[in-house]
CSV table of C-alpha atoms and ligand atoms in Angstrom, one decimal:
chain,number,residue,atom,x,y,z
A,1,MET,CA,-5.4,-24.7,-20.3
A,2,ARG,CA,-8.4,-24.1,-22.6
A,3,GLU,CA,-7.8,-24.1,-26.3
A,4,ARG,CA,-10.2,-21.2,-27.1
A,5,SER,CA,-10.5,-17.8,-25.5
A,6,LEU,CA,-13.2,-17.2,-22.8
A,7,PRO,CA,-14.7,-13.7,-22.8
A,8,ALA,CA,-13.3,-11.5,-20.0
A,9,ASP,CA,-16.7,-11.0,-18.3
A,10,GLU,CA,-17.2,-14.8,-18.1
A,11,VAL,CA,-13.7,-15.2,-16.6
A,12,ILE,CA,-14.5,-12.5,-14.0
A,13,ALA,CA,-17.9,-14.0,-13.2
A,14,SER,CA,-16.2,-17.3,-12.6
A,15,LEU,CA,-13.6,-15.7,-10.3
A,16,ALA,CA,-16.4,-13.9,-8.4
A,17,ARG,CA,-18.2,-17.2,-7.9
A,18,THR,CA,-15.0,-18.9,-6.7
A,19,LYS,CA,-14.3,-16.1,-4.3
A,20,GLU,CA,-17.7,-16.6,-2.7
A,21,HIS,CA,-16.3,-19.8,-1.2
A,22,ASP,CA,-13.9,-17.7,1.0
A,23,TYR,CA,-14.9,-16.8,4.5
A,24,SER,CA,-15.5,-13.2,5.6
A,25,TYR,CA,-13.1,-11.1,7.6
A,26,ASP,CA,-16.0,-10.0,9.8
A,27,ARG,CA,-15.8,-13.4,11.6
A,28,PHE,CA,-12.0,-13.7,11.6
A,29,PHE,CA,-10.3,-13.7,15.0
A,30,SER,CA,-7.4,-15.8,13.8
A,31,THR,CA,-5.6,-13.5,11.4
A,32,MET,CA,-3.0,-10.9,11.7
A,33,CYS,CA,-3.9,-9.4,8.4
A,34,SER,CA,-7.0,-7.4,7.7
A,35,ARG,CA,-8.8,-5.8,4.8
A,36,PRO,CA,-6.3,-3.3,3.4
A,37,HIS,CA,-7.0,0.4,3.7
A,38,PRO,CA,-8.8,1.7,0.6
A,39,ILE,CA,-5.8,3.9,-0.2
A,40,ALA,CA,-3.5,0.9,-0.1
A,41,VAL,CA,-5.7,-0.8,-2.7
A,42,ARG,CA,-5.5,2.3,-5.0
A,43,ALA,CA,-1.8,2.6,-4.6
A,44,HIS,CA,-1.3,-1.1,-5.2
A,45,ASP,CA,-3.3,-0.9,-8.4
A,46,MET,CA,-1.3,2.0,-9.7
A,47,PHE,CA,2.1,0.2,-9.3
A,48,LEU,CA,1.0,-3.3,-10.3
A,49,GLU,CA,3.5,-3.6,-13.2
A,50,THR,CA,6.5,-2.3,-11.4
A,51,ASN,CA,9.4,-4.6,-10.5
A,52,LEU,CA,11.8,-3.6,-7.8
A,53,GLY,CA,14.0,-6.5,-8.7
A,54,ASP,CA,15.3,-4.3,-11.5
A,55,PRO,CA,15.0,-0.9,-9.8
A,56,GLY,CA,16.9,1.1,-12.5
A,57,LEU,CA,13.9,0.6,-14.7
A,58,PHE,CA,11.6,2.0,-12.1
A,59,PRO,CA,13.5,4.8,-10.3
A,60,GLY,CA,10.3,6.5,-9.2
A,61,THR,CA,9.1,3.4,-7.5
A,62,ALA,CA,12.5,2.7,-6.1
A,63,GLY,CA,12.5,6.1,-4.5
A,64,LEU,CA,9.1,5.4,-3.0
A,65,GLU,CA,10.5,2.3,-1.4
A,66,GLU,CA,13.5,4.2,0.0
A,67,GLU,CA,11.1,6.8,1.4
A,68,THR,CA,8.9,4.1,3.0
A,69,VAL,CA,12.0,2.5,4.6
A,70,ARG,CA,13.0,6.0,5.9
A,71,MET,CA,9.5,6.5,7.4
A,72,LEU,CA,9.6,3.0,9.0
A,73,GLY,CA,13.1,3.8,10.4
A,74,GLU,CA,11.9,7.0,11.8
A,75,LEU,CA,9.0,5.2,13.5
A,76,LEU,CA,11.4,2.7,15.0
A,77,GLY,CA,13.9,5.3,16.3
A,78,CYS,CA,16.5,5.3,13.5
A,79,PRO,CA,15.6,7.5,10.4
A,80,GLN,CA,18.9,6.5,8.7
A,81,ALA,CA,18.1,2.8,8.9
A,82,GLN,CA,18.7,0.8,5.8
A,83,GLY,CA,16.4,-1.9,4.4
A,84,TYR,CA,13.7,-2.9,2.0
A,85,ILE,CA,10.1,-3.9,1.6
A,86,SER,CA,10.0,-7.6,1.6
A,87,THR,CA,7.2,-10.1,1.1
A,88,GLY,CA,6.5,-10.4,4.9
A,89,GLY,CA,7.8,-11.4,8.3
A,90,THR,CA,9.2,-14.7,7.1
A,91,GLU,CA,11.4,-13.1,4.5
A,92,SER,CA,12.5,-10.3,6.8
A,93,ASN,CA,13.4,-12.7,9.5
A,94,ILE,CA,15.3,-14.9,7.1
A,95,GLN,CA,17.3,-12.0,5.8
A,96,ALA,CA,18.0,-10.5,9.2
A,97,VAL,CA,19.5,-13.8,10.4
A,98,ARG,CA,21.3,-14.3,7.1
A,99,ALA,CA,23.0,-10.9,7.4
A,100,ALA,CA,23.9,-11.7,11.0
A,101,LYS,CA,25.4,-15.1,10.1
A,102,ASN,CA,27.3,-13.7,7.1
A,103,ARG,CA,28.8,-10.9,9.2
A,104,SER,CA,29.7,-13.1,12.1
A,105,GLY,CA,31.4,-15.7,9.9
A,106,LYS,CA,29.9,-18.4,12.1
A,107,ARG,CA,28.9,-20.8,9.3
A,108,GLU,CA,27.7,-23.7,11.5
A,109,GLY,CA,26.6,-21.6,14.4
A,110,ASN,CA,23.4,-21.2,16.4
A,111,ILE,CA,20.7,-18.6,17.0
A,112,ILE,CA,18.8,-18.1,20.2
A,113,VAL,CA,15.1,-17.4,19.9
A,114,PRO,CA,12.3,-17.4,22.5
A,115,ALA,CA,10.2,-20.5,22.7
A,116,SER,CA,7.3,-18.2,21.6
A,117,ALA,CA,9.1,-17.4,18.3
A,118,HIS,CA,7.2,-17.6,15.0
A,119,PHE,CA,7.7,-20.8,13.0
A,120,SER,CA,9.7,-18.8,10.4
A,121,PHE,CA,12.7,-19.3,12.7
A,122,ASP,CA,12.4,-23.1,12.2
A,123,LYS,CA,12.6,-22.5,8.5
A,124,ILE,CA,15.6,-20.3,9.0
A,125,GLY,CA,17.4,-23.0,10.9
A,126,ASP,CA,16.9,-25.4,8.0
A,127,LEU,CA,17.7,-22.9,5.2
A,128,LEU,CA,20.8,-21.3,6.8
A,129,SER,CA,22.1,-24.5,8.6
A,130,LEU,CA,21.9,-22.9,12.0
A,131,GLU,CA,20.9,-24.6,15.2
A,132,VAL,CA,17.8,-22.8,16.5
A,133,ARG,CA,18.0,-22.8,20.3
A,134,LYS,CA,14.8,-22.1,22.1
A,135,ALA,CA,14.9,-20.1,25.3
A,136,GLU,CA,12.2,-20.7,27.9
A,137,LEU,CA,9.5,-18.3,28.8
A,138,ASP,CA,8.8,-16.7,32.2
A,139,SER,CA,5.5,-16.7,33.9
A,140,HIS,CA,4.4,-13.7,31.9
A,141,LEU,CA,5.3,-15.5,28.7
A,142,ARG,CA,8.3,-13.3,28.0
A,143,VAL,CA,11.6,-14.9,27.2
A,144,ASP,CA,13.5,-15.9,30.4
A,145,ILE,CA,16.8,-14.0,30.4
A,146,SER,CA,18.6,-16.7,32.4
A,147,SER,CA,17.6,-19.3,29.9
A,148,VAL,CA,19.0,-17.1,27.1
A,149,GLU,CA,22.3,-16.8,29.1
A,150,ALA,CA,22.5,-20.5,29.6
A,151,LEU,CA,22.2,-21.1,25.8
A,152,ILE,CA,24.6,-18.5,24.5
A,153,ASP,CA,28.1,-19.5,23.4
A,154,GLU,CA,30.9,-18.6,21.0
A,155,GLN,CA,29.0,-20.0,18.1
A,156,THR,CA,25.9,-17.8,18.6
A,157,ALA,CA,25.4,-15.7,15.5
A,158,ALA,CA,22.3,-13.9,16.6
A,159,LEU,CA,19.9,-13.3,19.5
A,160,VAL,CA,16.2,-12.8,18.7
A,161,GLY,CA,13.6,-10.9,20.8
A,162,ILE,CA,10.0,-10.5,19.9
A,163,ALA,CA,8.0,-7.3,20.2
A,164,GLY,CA,4.5,-8.7,19.9
A,165,THR,CA,4.5,-12.5,20.0
A,166,THR,CA,2.3,-14.3,17.5
A,167,GLU,CA,0.4,-16.2,20.1
A,168,PHE,CA,0.3,-13.9,23.1
A,169,GLY,CA,1.0,-10.4,21.9
A,170,GLN,CA,3.7,-10.3,24.6
A,171,VAL,CA,6.9,-8.2,24.3
A,172,ASP,CA,10.2,-9.8,25.4
A,173,PRO,CA,12.5,-7.8,27.7
A,174,ILE,CA,14.5,-6.4,24.7
A,175,GLU,CA,16.5,-4.0,27.0
A,176,GLU,CA,17.9,-7.0,28.8
A,177,LEU,CA,18.6,-8.9,25.6
A,178,ALA,CA,20.3,-5.8,24.3
A,179,ASP,CA,22.7,-5.9,27.3
A,180,ILE,CA,23.6,-9.5,26.6
A,181,ALA,CA,24.0,-8.8,22.9
A,182,SER,CA,26.4,-5.9,23.5
A,183,GLU,CA,28.3,-7.9,26.1
A,184,TRP,CA,28.9,-10.7,23.6
A,185,GLY,CA,29.1,-8.5,20.5
A,186,ILE,CA,26.2,-10.4,18.9
A,187,HIS,CA,23.5,-9.2,16.4
A,188,LEU,CA,20.2,-8.6,18.1
A,189,HIS,CA,17.2,-9.0,15.8
A,190,VAL,CA,13.8,-7.8,17.0
A,191,ASP,CA,10.8,-9.5,15.4
A,192,ALA,CA,8.1,-6.8,15.4
A,193,ALA,CA,6.3,-8.2,12.4
A,194,PHE,CA,3.0,-7.6,14.3
A,195,GLY,CA,4.0,-5.2,17.1
A,196,GLY,CA,5.8,-2.8,14.9
A,197,PHE,CA,2.7,-0.9,13.9
A,198,VAL,CA,1.1,-1.3,17.4
A,199,LEU,CA,3.7,-0.5,20.0
A,200,PRO,CA,4.7,3.0,18.8
A,201,PHE,CA,1.1,4.1,19.3
A,202,LEU,CA,0.5,2.6,22.8
A,203,ASP,CA,2.5,4.9,25.2
A,204,ASN,CA,3.3,1.9,27.5
A,205,GLY,CA,6.9,3.0,28.0
A,206,LEU,CA,8.4,-0.3,26.7
A,207,LYS,CA,11.8,0.1,25.0
A,208,TRP,CA,12.3,-2.4,22.2
A,209,ASP,CA,13.3,-0.6,19.0
A,210,PHE,CA,16.5,1.1,17.5
A,211,SER,CA,16.5,3.5,20.5
A,212,LEU,CA,18.4,0.7,22.1
A,213,PRO,CA,21.9,0.9,20.5
A,214,ALA,CA,22.4,-2.9,20.5
A,215,VAL,CA,19.3,-3.6,18.3
A,216,SER,CA,20.8,-4.4,14.9
A,217,SER,CA,17.7,-5.2,12.9
A,218,ILE,CA,13.9,-5.1,13.1
A,219,THR,CA,11.1,-6.9,11.2
A,220,ILE,CA,7.9,-4.8,10.8
A,221,ASP,CA,5.1,-5.8,8.5
A,222,PRO,CA,2.9,-3.3,6.7
A,223,HIS,CA,0.6,-6.1,5.7
A,224,LYS,CA,-0.3,-6.8,9.3
A,225,MET,CA,-1.2,-3.8,11.4
A,226,GLY,CA,0.1,-1.5,8.7
A,227,LEU,CA,-3.1,-2.0,6.7
A,228,ALA,CA,-1.2,-2.4,3.5
A,229,THR,CA,-1.9,-5.0,0.8
A,230,ILE,CA,-0.3,-8.4,0.9
A,231,PRO,CA,2.6,-9.0,0.5
A,232,ALA,CA,4.3,-6.2,2.3
A,233,GLY,CA,6.9,-6.8,4.9
A,234,GLY,CA,9.6,-4.5,6.3
A,235,LEU,CA,13.2,-5.3,7.1
A,236,LEU,CA,15.4,-2.6,8.7
A,237,PHE,CA,19.0,-2.6,9.7
A,238,ARG,CA,20.7,0.0,11.8
A,239,ASN,CA,23.9,-0.3,9.6
A,240,GLN,CA,24.6,-0.5,6.0
A,241,ASP,CA,27.1,-3.3,6.8
A,242,CYS,CA,24.2,-5.7,7.3
A,243,MET,CA,22.8,-4.8,3.9
A,244,ASN,CA,26.2,-5.3,2.4
A,245,ALA,CA,26.3,-8.7,3.9
A,246,LEU,CA,23.3,-9.7,1.8
A,247,GLU,CA,24.6,-8.5,-1.5
A,248,THR,CA,24.7,-10.7,-4.6
A,249,GLU,CA,26.1,-9.5,-7.9
A,250,THR,CA,23.5,-9.1,-10.6
A,251,HIS,CA,25.6,-8.7,-13.7
A,252,TYR,CA,23.0,-7.9,-16.3
A,253,LEU,CA,20.5,-5.8,-14.3
A,254,THR,CA,20.3,-2.1,-14.0
A,255,ARG,CA,22.0,-2.2,-10.7
A,256,ALA,CA,25.2,-4.2,-10.1
A,257,LYS,CA,24.1,-5.7,-6.7
A,258,GLN,CA,20.9,-7.0,-5.1
A,259,THR,CA,20.2,-7.4,-1.4
A,260,SER,CA,16.6,-8.8,-1.5
A,261,LEU,CA,15.9,-12.5,-1.2
A,262,THR,CA,13.5,-12.6,-4.1
A,263,GLY,CA,14.6,-11.4,-7.5
A,264,THR,CA,11.5,-10.0,-9.3
A,265,ARG,CA,9.4,-8.3,-6.7
A,266,SER,CA,6.4,-6.0,-7.0
A,267,GLY,CA,6.7,-2.3,-6.2
A,268,ALA,CA,2.9,-2.3,-5.5
A,269,SER,CA,3.3,-3.4,-1.8
A,270,ALA,CA,5.8,-0.6,-1.2
A,271,ALA,CA,3.5,1.9,-2.8
A,272,ALA,CA,0.6,0.6,-0.7
A,273,ALA,CA,2.6,0.8,2.6
A,274,TYR,CA,3.7,4.3,1.6
A,275,ALA,CA,0.2,5.5,0.8
A,276,VAL,CA,-1.3,4.3,4.1
A,277,MET,CA,1.5,5.8,6.2
A,278,MET,CA,1.2,9.2,4.4
A,279,HIS,CA,-2.6,9.2,4.5
A,280,LEU,CA,-3.1,8.1,8.2
A,281,GLY,CA,0.0,9.7,9.7
A,282,ARG,CA,0.8,8.9,13.3
A,283,GLU,CA,-2.5,10.4,14.3
A,284,GLY,CA,-4.5,8.0,12.2
A,285,PHE,CA,-2.5,5.0,13.3
A,286,ARG,CA,-2.9,6.0,17.0
A,287,GLU,CA,-6.7,6.1,16.4
A,288,MET,CA,-6.7,2.7,14.6
A,289,VAL,CA,-4.6,1.0,17.3
A,290,GLY,CA,-6.8,2.7,19.9
A,291,TYR,CA,-9.8,1.1,18.3
A,292,CYS,CA,-8.2,-2.4,18.3
A,293,MET,CA,-7.2,-2.0,22.0
A,294,GLU,CA,-10.8,-0.9,22.8
A,295,LEU,CA,-12.0,-4.1,21.1
A,296,THR,CA,-9.5,-6.1,23.1
A,297,ARG,CA,-10.7,-4.6,26.4
A,298,HIS,CA,-14.3,-5.3,25.3
A,299,LEU,CA,-13.5,-8.9,24.6
A,300,VAL,CA,-11.7,-9.5,27.8
A,301,ARG,CA,-14.4,-7.8,29.9
A,302,GLY,CA,-17.1,-9.9,28.2
A,303,ALA,CA,-15.0,-13.1,28.6
A,304,ARG,CA,-14.6,-12.5,32.3
A,305,GLU,CA,-18.4,-12.0,32.6
A,306,ILE,CA,-18.8,-15.6,31.4
A,307,GLY,CA,-16.0,-16.9,33.6
A,308,VAL,CA,-13.2,-17.0,31.1
A,309,GLU,CA,-9.8,-15.5,31.9
A,310,PRO,CA,-7.0,-14.5,29.6
A,311,LEU,CA,-3.6,-16.2,30.1
A,312,ILE,CA,-2.0,-12.8,30.5
A,313,GLU,CA,-3.4,-9.3,30.7
A,314,PRO,CA,-3.2,-8.3,27.0
A,315,VAL,CA,-0.3,-6.1,26.2
A,316,MET,CA,-1.6,-5.5,22.6
A,317,ASN,CA,-4.5,-6.6,20.6
A,318,VAL,CA,-3.9,-10.3,21.0
A,319,VAL,CA,-5.8,-12.3,23.6
A,320,ALA,CA,-5.3,-15.9,24.7
A,321,LEU,CA,-8.4,-17.2,26.5
A,322,GLN,CA,-8.2,-20.1,28.9
A,323,VAL,CA,-11.0,-22.5,28.2
A,324,PRO,CA,-11.4,-26.2,29.0
A,325,GLN,CA,-10.6,-28.5,26.1
A,326,PRO,CA,-9.5,-25.7,23.7
A,327,PRO,CA,-9.5,-27.9,20.5
A,328,LYS,CA,-13.1,-28.9,21.1
A,329,VAL,CA,-14.2,-25.4,21.9
A,330,ARG,CA,-12.4,-24.2,18.8
A,331,GLU,CA,-14.1,-26.8,16.6
A,332,ARG,CA,-17.5,-25.8,17.9
A,333,LEU,CA,-16.8,-22.2,17.3
A,334,MET,CA,-15.7,-23.0,13.8
A,335,ASP,CA,-19.0,-24.8,13.3
A,336,ARG,CA,-20.6,-21.5,14.0
A,337,ASP,CA,-18.4,-19.8,11.5
A,338,TRP,CA,-16.1,-18.1,14.0
A,339,HIS,CA,-12.4,-18.4,13.0
A,340,VAL,CA,-10.2,-18.6,16.0
A,341,SER,CA,-6.9,-20.3,16.4
A,342,MET,CA,-5.0,-21.9,19.3
A,343,THR,CA,-1.8,-21.3,21.1
A,344,ARG,CA,0.6,-24.3,21.3
A,345,GLU,CA,1.4,-26.6,24.2
A,346,PRO,CA,2.1,-26.2,27.1
A,347,LYS,CA,-0.1,-23.1,27.1
A,348,ARG,CA,-3.0,-24.3,25.1
A,349,ALA,CA,-5.6,-21.5,24.8
A,350,LEU,CA,-8.0,-19.9,22.3
A,351,ARG,CA,-6.1,-17.2,20.5
A,352,LEU,CA,-7.9,-14.2,19.2
A,353,ILE,CA,-6.5,-11.2,17.4
A,354,LEU,CA,-8.6,-8.0,17.4
A,355,MET,CA,-8.0,-6.4,14.0
A,356,THR,CA,-9.6,-3.4,12.5
A,357,HIS,CA,-12.2,-5.5,10.7
A,358,MET,CA,-13.7,-6.7,14.0
A,359,SER,CA,-16.6,-4.9,15.7
A,360,HIS,CA,-18.1,-4.7,19.2
A,361,GLU,CA,-21.3,-6.3,17.8
A,362,ASN,CA,-19.5,-9.3,16.5
A,363,ILE,CA,-17.5,-9.7,19.7
A,364,ASP,CA,-20.8,-9.8,21.6
A,365,LEU,CA,-22.2,-12.4,19.2
A,366,PHE,CA,-19.0,-14.4,19.6
A,367,LEU,CA,-19.2,-14.3,23.4
A,368,ALA,CA,-22.8,-15.4,23.4
A,369,ASP,CA,-21.8,-18.4,21.2
A,370,LEU,CA,-18.8,-19.1,23.4
A,371,LYS,CA,-21.0,-19.1,26.5
A,372,GLU,CA,-23.4,-21.6,25.0
A,373,ILE,CA,-20.6,-23.9,23.8
A,374,LEU,CA,-18.9,-23.8,27.2
A,375,ALA,CA,-22.2,-24.6,29.0
A,376,ASP,CA,-22.7,-27.5,26.6
A,377,ILE,CA,-19.4,-29.2,27.0
A,378,ASN,CA,-19.3,-28.9,30.8
B,401,0PR,N1,6.9,-12.9,13.0
B,401,0PR,C1,5.8,-12.8,13.8
B,401,0PR,C2,5.9,-12.3,15.2
B,401,0PR,C3,4.5,-13.2,13.2
B,401,0PR,O1,3.4,-13.1,14.0
B,401,0PR,C4,4.5,-13.7,11.9
B,401,0PR,C5,3.2,-14.1,11.3
B,401,0PR,C6,5.7,-13.7,11.1
B,401,0PR,C7,6.9,-13.3,11.8
B,401,0PR,C8,5.7,-14.2,9.7
B,401,0PR,O2,5.1,-13.3,8.9
B,401,0PR,P1,4.6,-13.7,7.5
B,401,0PR,O3,3.4,-14.6,7.6
B,401,0PR,O4,4.2,-12.3,6.9
B,401,0PR,O5,5.7,-14.3,6.7
B,401,0PR,N2,2.1,-14.2,12.1
B,401,0PR,C9,0.8,-14.7,11.7
B,401,0PR,C10,0.6,-16.1,12.1
B,401,0PR,O6,1.4,-17.0,11.8
B,401,0PR,C11,0.6,-14.7,10.2
B,401,0PR,C12,-0.8,-14.9,9.8
B,401,0PR,C13,-1.6,-14.0,9.1
B,401,0PR,C14,-1.4,-16.2,10.0
B,401,0PR,C15,-2.8,-14.2,8.7
B,401,0PR,C16,-2.7,-16.5,9.6
B,401,0PR,C17,-3.4,-15.5,9.0
B,401,0PR,O7,-4.7,-15.8,8.6
B,401,0PR,O8,-0.2,-16.3,12.9
């Protein structure tokens, strides 16, 4: 650290120069986050100094978090759901599985996740000393139910289904997983970190949320399609028992027990998530998701015109495009300042997420570049 003070405007100018090295959201196809909604930024700013790690000092903010959780529960078919605003999908998934493990009493057990699960489940296996069994996918890239059945045993502490897979935007057959979960009396966790703010606004008839009685917990991230500021994750449990299974005694704080993973945690994210939900309402979210789906169709249409097919017909605003030599194509795209990612083996493809920051114009520019690159490497 410096010895002497640097004037505030010089510090800020230096920050601005540094930020110029970052890339622009306008050219990001690889991210599940977006520029936050302006009202989220204002709300975040208003609640910057609040700490929900010691909620008794900030009862107003704590009430806001409760109301945010209530709205999320309502969106997911269970207004009385219990939970909290976490730092993101990883923390929510960790905590959901931790609750399931603690309640089941299976200390050295296993969990079954689809092969398409987010890498947060690998961290969970390590952190919670659980074996992470990966079930195969069917030809639509949904989890194969017979593979789940083959992996389950008396030591299974939780089943996981994904509503909006990270790579393909696919939705697992959650109804069928729910049948297995109730037959075995096992916790079913649904990872809707991405899909939670998409599926309720799509009218595709899929059943995947708390409307299925066997669904015990759901991850839903306001900092992805919820347009809130980072870090804002959502963790919801159908029953208070699961929250109780996460309790730690906090002797000297304003509340005697804590259920969150982190101690000190900002109330700003909860305020941001609350603000966006109140401001947009279902109507606003339907419009926003409609726009992202229109971008998705525009991309797929344009890709087909240049002879590129998606791996699956997109279910939500995630597209996996089949191109020859995906790593090479991606590298060339990156050279042209297009930020795309790739799905993993054995289904290597270009992965694109159509978020609110994307535009039809930029999709057209991207497709023109992709066409040139493909012609060049063939
Ligand atoms: N579950 C699912 C289904 C996810 O897609 C993700 C993240 C998580 C859990 C974990 O969420 P957190 O990252 O909030 O802990 N999916 C994105 C991904 O890994 C996250 C992301 C966002 C990656 C922005 C890159 C990026 O620029 O692809």
